[in-house]
GROMACS .gro file of C-alpha atoms in nm:
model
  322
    1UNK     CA    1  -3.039   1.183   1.148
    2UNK     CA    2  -2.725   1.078   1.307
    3UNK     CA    3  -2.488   1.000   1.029
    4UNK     CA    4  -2.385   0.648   1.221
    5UNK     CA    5  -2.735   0.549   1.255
    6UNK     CA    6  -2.806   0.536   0.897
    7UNK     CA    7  -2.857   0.232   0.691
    8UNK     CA    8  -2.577   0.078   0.504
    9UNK     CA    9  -2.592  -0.191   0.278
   10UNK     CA   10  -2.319  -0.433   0.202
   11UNK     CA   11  -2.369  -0.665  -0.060
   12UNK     CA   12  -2.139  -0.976  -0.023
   13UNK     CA   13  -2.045  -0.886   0.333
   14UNK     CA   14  -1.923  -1.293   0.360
   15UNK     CA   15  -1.654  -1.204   0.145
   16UNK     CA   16  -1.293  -1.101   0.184
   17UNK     CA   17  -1.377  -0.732   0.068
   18UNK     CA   18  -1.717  -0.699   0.220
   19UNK     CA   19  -1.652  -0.888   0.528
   20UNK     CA   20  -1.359  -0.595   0.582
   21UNK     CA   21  -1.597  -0.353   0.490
   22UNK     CA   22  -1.782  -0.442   0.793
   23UNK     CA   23  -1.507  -0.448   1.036
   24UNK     CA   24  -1.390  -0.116   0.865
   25UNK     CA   25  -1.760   0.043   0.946
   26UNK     CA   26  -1.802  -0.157   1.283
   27UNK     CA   27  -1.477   0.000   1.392
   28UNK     CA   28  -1.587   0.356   1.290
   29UNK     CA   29  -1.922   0.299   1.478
   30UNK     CA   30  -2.210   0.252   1.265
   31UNK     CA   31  -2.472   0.081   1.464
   32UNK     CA   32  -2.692   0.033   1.122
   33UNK     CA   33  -2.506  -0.224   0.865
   34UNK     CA   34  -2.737  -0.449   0.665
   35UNK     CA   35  -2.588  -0.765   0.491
   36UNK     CA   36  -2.780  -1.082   0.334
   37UNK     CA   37  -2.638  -1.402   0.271
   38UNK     CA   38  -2.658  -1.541  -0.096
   39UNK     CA   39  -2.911  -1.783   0.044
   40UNK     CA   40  -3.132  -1.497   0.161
   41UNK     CA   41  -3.102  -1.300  -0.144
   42UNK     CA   42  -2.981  -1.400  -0.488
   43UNK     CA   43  -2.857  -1.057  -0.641
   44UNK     CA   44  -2.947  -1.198  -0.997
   45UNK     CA   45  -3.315  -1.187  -0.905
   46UNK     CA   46  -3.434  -0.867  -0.980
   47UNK     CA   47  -3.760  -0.916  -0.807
   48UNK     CA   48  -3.568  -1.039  -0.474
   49UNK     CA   49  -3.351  -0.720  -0.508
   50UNK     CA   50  -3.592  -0.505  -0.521
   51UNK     CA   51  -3.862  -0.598  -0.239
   52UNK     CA   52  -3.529  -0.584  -0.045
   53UNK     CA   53  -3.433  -0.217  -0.123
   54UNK     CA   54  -3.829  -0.151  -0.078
   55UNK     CA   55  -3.871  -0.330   0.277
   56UNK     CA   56  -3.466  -0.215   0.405
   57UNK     CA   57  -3.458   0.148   0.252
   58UNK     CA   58  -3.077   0.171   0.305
   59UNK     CA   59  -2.954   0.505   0.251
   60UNK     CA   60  -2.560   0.398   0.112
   61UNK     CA   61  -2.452   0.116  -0.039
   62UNK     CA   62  -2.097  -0.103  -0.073
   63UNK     CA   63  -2.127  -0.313  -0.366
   64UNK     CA   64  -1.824  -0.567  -0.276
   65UNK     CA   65  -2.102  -0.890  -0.416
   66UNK     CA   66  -1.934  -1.053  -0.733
   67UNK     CA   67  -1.819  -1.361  -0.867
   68UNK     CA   68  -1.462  -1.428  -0.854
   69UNK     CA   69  -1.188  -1.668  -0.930
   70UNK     CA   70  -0.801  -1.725  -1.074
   71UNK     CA   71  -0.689  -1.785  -1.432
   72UNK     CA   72  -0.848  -2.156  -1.404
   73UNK     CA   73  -1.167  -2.023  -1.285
   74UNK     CA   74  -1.211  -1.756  -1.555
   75UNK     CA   75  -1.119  -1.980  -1.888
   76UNK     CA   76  -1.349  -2.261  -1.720
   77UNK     CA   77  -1.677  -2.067  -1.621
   78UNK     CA   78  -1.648  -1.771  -1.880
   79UNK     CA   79  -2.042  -1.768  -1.922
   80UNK     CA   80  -2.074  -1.723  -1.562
   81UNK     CA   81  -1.833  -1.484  -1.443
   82UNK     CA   82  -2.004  -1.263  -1.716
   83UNK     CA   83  -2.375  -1.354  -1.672
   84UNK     CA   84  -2.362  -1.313  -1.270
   85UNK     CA   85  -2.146  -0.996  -1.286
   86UNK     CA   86  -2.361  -0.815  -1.495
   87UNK     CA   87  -2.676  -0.902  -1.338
   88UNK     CA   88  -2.582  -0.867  -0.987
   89UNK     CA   89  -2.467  -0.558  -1.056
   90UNK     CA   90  -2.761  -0.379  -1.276
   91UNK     CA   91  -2.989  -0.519  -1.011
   92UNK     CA   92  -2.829  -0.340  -0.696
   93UNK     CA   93  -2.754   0.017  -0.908
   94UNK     CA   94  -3.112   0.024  -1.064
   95UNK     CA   95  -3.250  -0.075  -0.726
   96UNK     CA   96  -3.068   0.150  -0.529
   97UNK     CA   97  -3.136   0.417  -0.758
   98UNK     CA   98  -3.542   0.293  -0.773
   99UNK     CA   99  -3.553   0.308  -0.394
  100UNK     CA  100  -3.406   0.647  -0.366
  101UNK     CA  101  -3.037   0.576  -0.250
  102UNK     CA  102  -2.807   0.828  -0.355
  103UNK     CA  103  -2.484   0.732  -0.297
  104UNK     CA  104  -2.334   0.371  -0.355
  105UNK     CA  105  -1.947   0.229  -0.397
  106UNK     CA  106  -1.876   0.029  -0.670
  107UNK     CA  107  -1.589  -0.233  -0.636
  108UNK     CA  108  -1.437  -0.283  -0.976
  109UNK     CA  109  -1.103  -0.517  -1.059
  110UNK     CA  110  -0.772  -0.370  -1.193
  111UNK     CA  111  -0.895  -0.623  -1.517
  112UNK     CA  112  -1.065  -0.376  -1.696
  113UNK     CA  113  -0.763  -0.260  -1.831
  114UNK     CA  114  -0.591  -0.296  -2.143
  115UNK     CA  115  -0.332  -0.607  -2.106
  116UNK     CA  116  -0.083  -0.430  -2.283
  117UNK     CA  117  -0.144  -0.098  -2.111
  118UNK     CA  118   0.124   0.164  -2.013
  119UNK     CA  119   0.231   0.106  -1.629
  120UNK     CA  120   0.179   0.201  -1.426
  121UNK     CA  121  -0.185   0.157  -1.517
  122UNK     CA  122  -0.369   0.511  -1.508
  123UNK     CA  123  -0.796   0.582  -1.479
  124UNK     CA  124  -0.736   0.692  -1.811
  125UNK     CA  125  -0.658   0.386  -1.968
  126UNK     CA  126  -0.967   0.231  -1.965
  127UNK     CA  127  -1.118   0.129  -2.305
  128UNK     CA  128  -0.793   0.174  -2.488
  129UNK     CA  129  -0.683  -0.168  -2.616
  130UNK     CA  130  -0.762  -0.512  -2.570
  131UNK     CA  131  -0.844  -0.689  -2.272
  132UNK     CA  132  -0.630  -1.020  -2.120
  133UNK     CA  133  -0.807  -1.306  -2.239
  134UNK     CA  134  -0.823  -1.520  -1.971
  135UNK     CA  135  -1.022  -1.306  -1.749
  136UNK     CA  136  -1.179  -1.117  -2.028
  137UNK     CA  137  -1.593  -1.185  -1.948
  138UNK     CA  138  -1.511  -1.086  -1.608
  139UNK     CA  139  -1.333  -0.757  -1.691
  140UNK     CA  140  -1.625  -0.672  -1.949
  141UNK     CA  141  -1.881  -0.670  -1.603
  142UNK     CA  142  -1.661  -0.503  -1.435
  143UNK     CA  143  -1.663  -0.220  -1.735
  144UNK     CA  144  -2.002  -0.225  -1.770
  145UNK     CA  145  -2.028  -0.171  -1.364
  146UNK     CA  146  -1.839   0.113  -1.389
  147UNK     CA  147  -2.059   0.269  -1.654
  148UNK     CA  148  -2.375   0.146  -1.504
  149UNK     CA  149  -2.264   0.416  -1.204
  150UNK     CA  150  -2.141   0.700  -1.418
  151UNK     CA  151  -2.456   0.643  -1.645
  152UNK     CA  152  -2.697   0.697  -1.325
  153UNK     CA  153  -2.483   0.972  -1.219
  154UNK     CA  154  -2.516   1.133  -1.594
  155UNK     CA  155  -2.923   1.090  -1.602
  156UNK     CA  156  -3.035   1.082  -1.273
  157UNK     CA  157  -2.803   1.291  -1.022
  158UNK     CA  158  -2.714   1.016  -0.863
  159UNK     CA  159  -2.392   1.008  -0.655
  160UNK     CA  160  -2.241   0.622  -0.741
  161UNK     CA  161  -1.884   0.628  -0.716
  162UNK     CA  162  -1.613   0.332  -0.837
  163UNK     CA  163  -1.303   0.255  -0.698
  164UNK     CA  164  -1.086  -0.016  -0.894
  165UNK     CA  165  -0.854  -0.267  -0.628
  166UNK     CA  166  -0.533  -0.427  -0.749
  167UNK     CA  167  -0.465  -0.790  -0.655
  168UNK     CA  168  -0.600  -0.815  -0.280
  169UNK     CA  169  -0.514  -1.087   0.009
  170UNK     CA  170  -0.606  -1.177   0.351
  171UNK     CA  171  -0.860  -1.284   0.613
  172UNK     CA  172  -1.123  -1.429   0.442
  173UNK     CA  173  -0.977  -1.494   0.135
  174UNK     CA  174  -1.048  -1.817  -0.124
  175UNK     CA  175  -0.751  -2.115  -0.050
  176UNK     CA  176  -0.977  -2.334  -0.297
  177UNK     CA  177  -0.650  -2.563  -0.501
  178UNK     CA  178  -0.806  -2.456  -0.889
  179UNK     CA  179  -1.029  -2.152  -0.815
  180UNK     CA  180  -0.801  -1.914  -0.623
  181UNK     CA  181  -0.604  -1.647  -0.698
  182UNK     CA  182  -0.246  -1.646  -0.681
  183UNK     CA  183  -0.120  -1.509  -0.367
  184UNK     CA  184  -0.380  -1.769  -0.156
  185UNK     CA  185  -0.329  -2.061  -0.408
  186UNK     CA  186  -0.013  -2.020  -0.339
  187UNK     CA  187  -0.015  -2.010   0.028
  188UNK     CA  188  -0.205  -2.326  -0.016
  189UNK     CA  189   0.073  -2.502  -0.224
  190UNK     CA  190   0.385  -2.381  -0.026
  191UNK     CA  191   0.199  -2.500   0.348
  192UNK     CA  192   0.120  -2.863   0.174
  193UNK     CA  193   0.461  -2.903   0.045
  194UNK     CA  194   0.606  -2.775   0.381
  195UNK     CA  195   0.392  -3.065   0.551
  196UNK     CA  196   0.436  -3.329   0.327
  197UNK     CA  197   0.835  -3.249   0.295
  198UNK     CA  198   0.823  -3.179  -0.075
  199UNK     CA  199   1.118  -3.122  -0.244
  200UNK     CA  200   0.983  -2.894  -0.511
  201UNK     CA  201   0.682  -2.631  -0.571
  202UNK     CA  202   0.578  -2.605  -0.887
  203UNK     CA  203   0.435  -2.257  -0.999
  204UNK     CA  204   0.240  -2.164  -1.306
  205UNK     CA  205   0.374  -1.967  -1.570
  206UNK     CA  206   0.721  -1.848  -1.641
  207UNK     CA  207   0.775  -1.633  -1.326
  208UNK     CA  208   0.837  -1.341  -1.514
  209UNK     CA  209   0.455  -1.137  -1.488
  210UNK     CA  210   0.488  -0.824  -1.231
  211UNK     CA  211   0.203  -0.802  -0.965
  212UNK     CA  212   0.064  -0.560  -0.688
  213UNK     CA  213  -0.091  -0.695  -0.385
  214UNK     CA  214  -0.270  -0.492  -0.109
  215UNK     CA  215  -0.399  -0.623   0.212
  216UNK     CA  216  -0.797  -0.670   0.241
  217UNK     CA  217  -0.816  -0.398   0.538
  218UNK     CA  218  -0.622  -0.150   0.390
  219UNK     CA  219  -0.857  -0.168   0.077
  220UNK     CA  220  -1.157  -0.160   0.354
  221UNK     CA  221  -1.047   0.199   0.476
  222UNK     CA  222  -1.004   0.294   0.102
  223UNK     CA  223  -1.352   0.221   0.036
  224UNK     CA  224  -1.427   0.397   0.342
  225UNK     CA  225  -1.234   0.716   0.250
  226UNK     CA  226  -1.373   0.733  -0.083
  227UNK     CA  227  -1.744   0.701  -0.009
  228UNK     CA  228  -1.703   0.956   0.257
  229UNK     CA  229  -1.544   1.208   0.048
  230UNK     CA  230  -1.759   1.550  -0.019
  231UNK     CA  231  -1.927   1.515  -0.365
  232UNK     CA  232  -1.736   1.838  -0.493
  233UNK     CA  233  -1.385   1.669  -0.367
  234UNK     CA  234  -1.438   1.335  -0.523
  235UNK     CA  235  -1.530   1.525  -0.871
  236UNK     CA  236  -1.260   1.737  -0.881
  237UNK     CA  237  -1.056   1.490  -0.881
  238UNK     CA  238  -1.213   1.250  -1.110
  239UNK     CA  239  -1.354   1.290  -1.474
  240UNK     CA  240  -1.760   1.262  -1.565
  241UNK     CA  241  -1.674   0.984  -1.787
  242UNK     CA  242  -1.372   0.831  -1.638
  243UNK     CA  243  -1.468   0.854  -1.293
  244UNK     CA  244  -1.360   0.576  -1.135
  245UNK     CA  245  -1.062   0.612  -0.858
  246UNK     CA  246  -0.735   0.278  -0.847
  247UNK     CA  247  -0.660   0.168  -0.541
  248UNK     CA  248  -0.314  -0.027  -0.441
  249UNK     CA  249   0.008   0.006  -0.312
  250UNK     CA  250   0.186   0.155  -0.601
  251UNK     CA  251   0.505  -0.108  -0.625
  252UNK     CA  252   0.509  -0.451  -0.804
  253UNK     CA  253   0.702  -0.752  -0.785
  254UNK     CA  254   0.763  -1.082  -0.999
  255UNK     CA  255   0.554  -1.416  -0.960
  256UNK     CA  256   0.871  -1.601  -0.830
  257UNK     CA  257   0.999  -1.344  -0.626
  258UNK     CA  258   0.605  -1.319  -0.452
  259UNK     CA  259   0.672  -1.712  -0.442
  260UNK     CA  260   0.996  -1.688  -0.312
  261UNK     CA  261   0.883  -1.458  -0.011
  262UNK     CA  262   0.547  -1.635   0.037
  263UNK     CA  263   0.777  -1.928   0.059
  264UNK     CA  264   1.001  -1.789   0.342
  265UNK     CA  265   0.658  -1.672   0.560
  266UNK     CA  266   0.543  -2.045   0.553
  267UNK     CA  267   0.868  -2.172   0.599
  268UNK     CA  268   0.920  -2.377   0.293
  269UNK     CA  269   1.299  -2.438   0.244
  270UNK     CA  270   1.239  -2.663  -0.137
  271UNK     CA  271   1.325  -2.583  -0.476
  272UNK     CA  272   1.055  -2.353  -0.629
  273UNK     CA  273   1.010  -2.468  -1.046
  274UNK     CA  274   0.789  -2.275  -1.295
  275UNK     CA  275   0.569  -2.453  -1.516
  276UNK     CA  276   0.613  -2.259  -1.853
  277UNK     CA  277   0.376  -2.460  -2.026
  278UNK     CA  278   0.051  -2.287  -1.782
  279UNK     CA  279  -0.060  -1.917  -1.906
  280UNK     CA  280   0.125  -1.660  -1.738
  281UNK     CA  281  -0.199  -1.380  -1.803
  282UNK     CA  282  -0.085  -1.020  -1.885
  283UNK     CA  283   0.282  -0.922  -1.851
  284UNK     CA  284   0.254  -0.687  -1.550
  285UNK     CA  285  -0.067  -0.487  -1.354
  286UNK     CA  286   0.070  -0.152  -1.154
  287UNK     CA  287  -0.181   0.054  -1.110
  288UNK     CA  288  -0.134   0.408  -1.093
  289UNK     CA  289  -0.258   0.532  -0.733
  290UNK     CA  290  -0.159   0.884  -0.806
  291UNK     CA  291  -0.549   1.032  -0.801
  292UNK     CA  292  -0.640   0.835  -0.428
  293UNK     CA  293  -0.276   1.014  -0.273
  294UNK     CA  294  -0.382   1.312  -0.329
  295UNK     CA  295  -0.721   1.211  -0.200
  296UNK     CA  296  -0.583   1.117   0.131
  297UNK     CA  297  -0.512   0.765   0.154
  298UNK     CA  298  -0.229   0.537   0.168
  299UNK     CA  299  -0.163   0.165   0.232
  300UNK     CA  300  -0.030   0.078   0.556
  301UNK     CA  301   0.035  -0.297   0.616
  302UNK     CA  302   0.344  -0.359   0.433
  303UNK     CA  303   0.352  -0.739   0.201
  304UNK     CA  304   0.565  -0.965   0.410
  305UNK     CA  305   0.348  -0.845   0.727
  306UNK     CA  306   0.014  -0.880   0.531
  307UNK     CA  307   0.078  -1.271   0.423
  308UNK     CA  308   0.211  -1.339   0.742
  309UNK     CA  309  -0.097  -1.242   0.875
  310UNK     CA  310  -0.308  -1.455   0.573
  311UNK     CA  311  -0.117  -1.766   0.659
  312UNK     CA  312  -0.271  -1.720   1.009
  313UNK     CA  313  -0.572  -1.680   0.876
  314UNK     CA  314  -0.520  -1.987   0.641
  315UNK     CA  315  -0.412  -2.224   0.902
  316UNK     CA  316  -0.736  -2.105   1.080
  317UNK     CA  317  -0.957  -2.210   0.816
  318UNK     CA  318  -0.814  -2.515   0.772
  319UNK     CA  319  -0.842  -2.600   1.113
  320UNK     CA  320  -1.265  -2.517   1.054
  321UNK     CA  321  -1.246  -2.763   0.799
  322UNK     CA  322  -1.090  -3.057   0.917
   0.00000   0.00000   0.00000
């Protein structure tokens, strides 16, 4: 069968990752892309995740589906974040696997590491010390995702492969005020203050915590790339039980200074104060994107460009809404 004319499933194709997923795969061609909205499948529902895999038979599958949210969101729906994430999750691997599909993408979270860990942040430090506390029920799914895969792999010969994203942005992103991360709540807070004149922004935390940001398309083709590597390539350069592949820009910069330039793109020409007194969440997340290089990829849309083009995309939205 024509390799563009095959099934492919992405689960939470409505959000920022998925929903560049399918514009990545779109782009390339493939005729074939299944997606369900949340209303016409709940992922936690094993029953409903199964008779889909049964009736749709896809033959890959892009597990972007999970629940997500800032600082704010994580310390105020712990139970949640950990309950939907794991289910979601063991119900698309067991199901793909149950259904015959051989080779699926995992979307992990640059969380599961170790909040004090080395930088930049290397495959290898997974499971080595403790996890941030504010998003720690989150980062445990995303762990156990990971293993799910390499588990499968392990007993079944399956070929599930996971690739963990550093902070991502752009089209399609959450601008919710509490329950978005910080490069859109931010956006958010710099546009409103541009509008209403302010003459200060006010920014959780010190300022001081280093952060990577890549845009939502580049990510896309990084998926891409990695799911379409031979089996024997992507091995080689992974480990059986480490075998999960970062993917970001490979450079950092501070809170302030990312409020400082998201301030300039919006045009916001205020005083920008930190809020000590908020949680400032783990001290700095570089991830090391040494193993992808040499796999082929690299980043192309540059940060100044790639929040340029999410204010667009903000301003859109809001436009939708009012």
């Amino acid at each position: 069968m024509n390799a563009l004319r095959k099934g492919i499933y992405v689960a939470g194709h409505r959000g920022m990752v998925g929903s560049a997923i399918v514009r990545t795969l779109e782009a390339l061609g493939h005729e074939r892309i299944i997606t369900r909205t949340h209303a016409e499948l709940d992922l936690t529902d094993q029953a409903a995740v199964r008779d889909f895999f049964a009736t749709e038979k896809p033959d890959a599958v892009y597990l972007a589906a999970a629940k997500v949210g800032g600082i704010h969101a994580n310390a105020t729906y712990p139970a949640e974040f950990l309950y939907a994430n794991l289910m979601l999750e063991a119900n698309v691997v067991h199901e793909a696997w149950r259904s015959g599909v051989t080779r699926l993408l995992f979307l992990g979270s640059s969380c599961i590491y170790p909040r004090l860990a080395a930088q930049p942040m290397a495959e290898d430090a997974l499971l080595t010390g403790k996890l941030e506390p504010t998003n720690e029920p989150y980062a445990i799914a995303k762990i156990a995702g990971i293993k799910l895969c390499e588990s499968y792999n392990r007993q079944y010969g399956t070929d599930y492969r996971s690739v963990m994203p550093t902070n991502l942005y752009g089209p399609g992103d959450n601008y919710h005020p509490d329950n978005s991360h910080v490069l859109p709540a931010l956006i958010r807070r710099f546009h409103e203050a541009r509008e209403a004149a302010a003459p200060s922004v006010v920014i959780w935390g010190t300022g001081t915590p280093k952060r990577e940001f890549l845009y939502v398309d580049d990510m896309a083709a990084a998926c891409v790339h990695v799911m379409d590597l031979p089996r024997d390539r992507y091995a080689a350069s992974t480990e059986p039980m480490n075998s999960h592949i970062n993917v970001g820009c490979g450079e950092d910069l501070s809170i302030a200074e990312l409020a400082q330039l998201v301030g300039e793109v919006v045009g916001y020409r205020g005083e920008i104060r930190c809020d000590a007194s908020k949680p400032d969440g783990a001290p700095r997340k570089l991830l090391d994107i040494s193993r992808i290089r040499a796999l082929g990829w690299a980043p192309r849309i540059g940060l100044r460009e790639g929040i340029a083009s999410a204010y667009q995309d903000f301003l859109a939205h809001e436009r939708v809404a009012a």
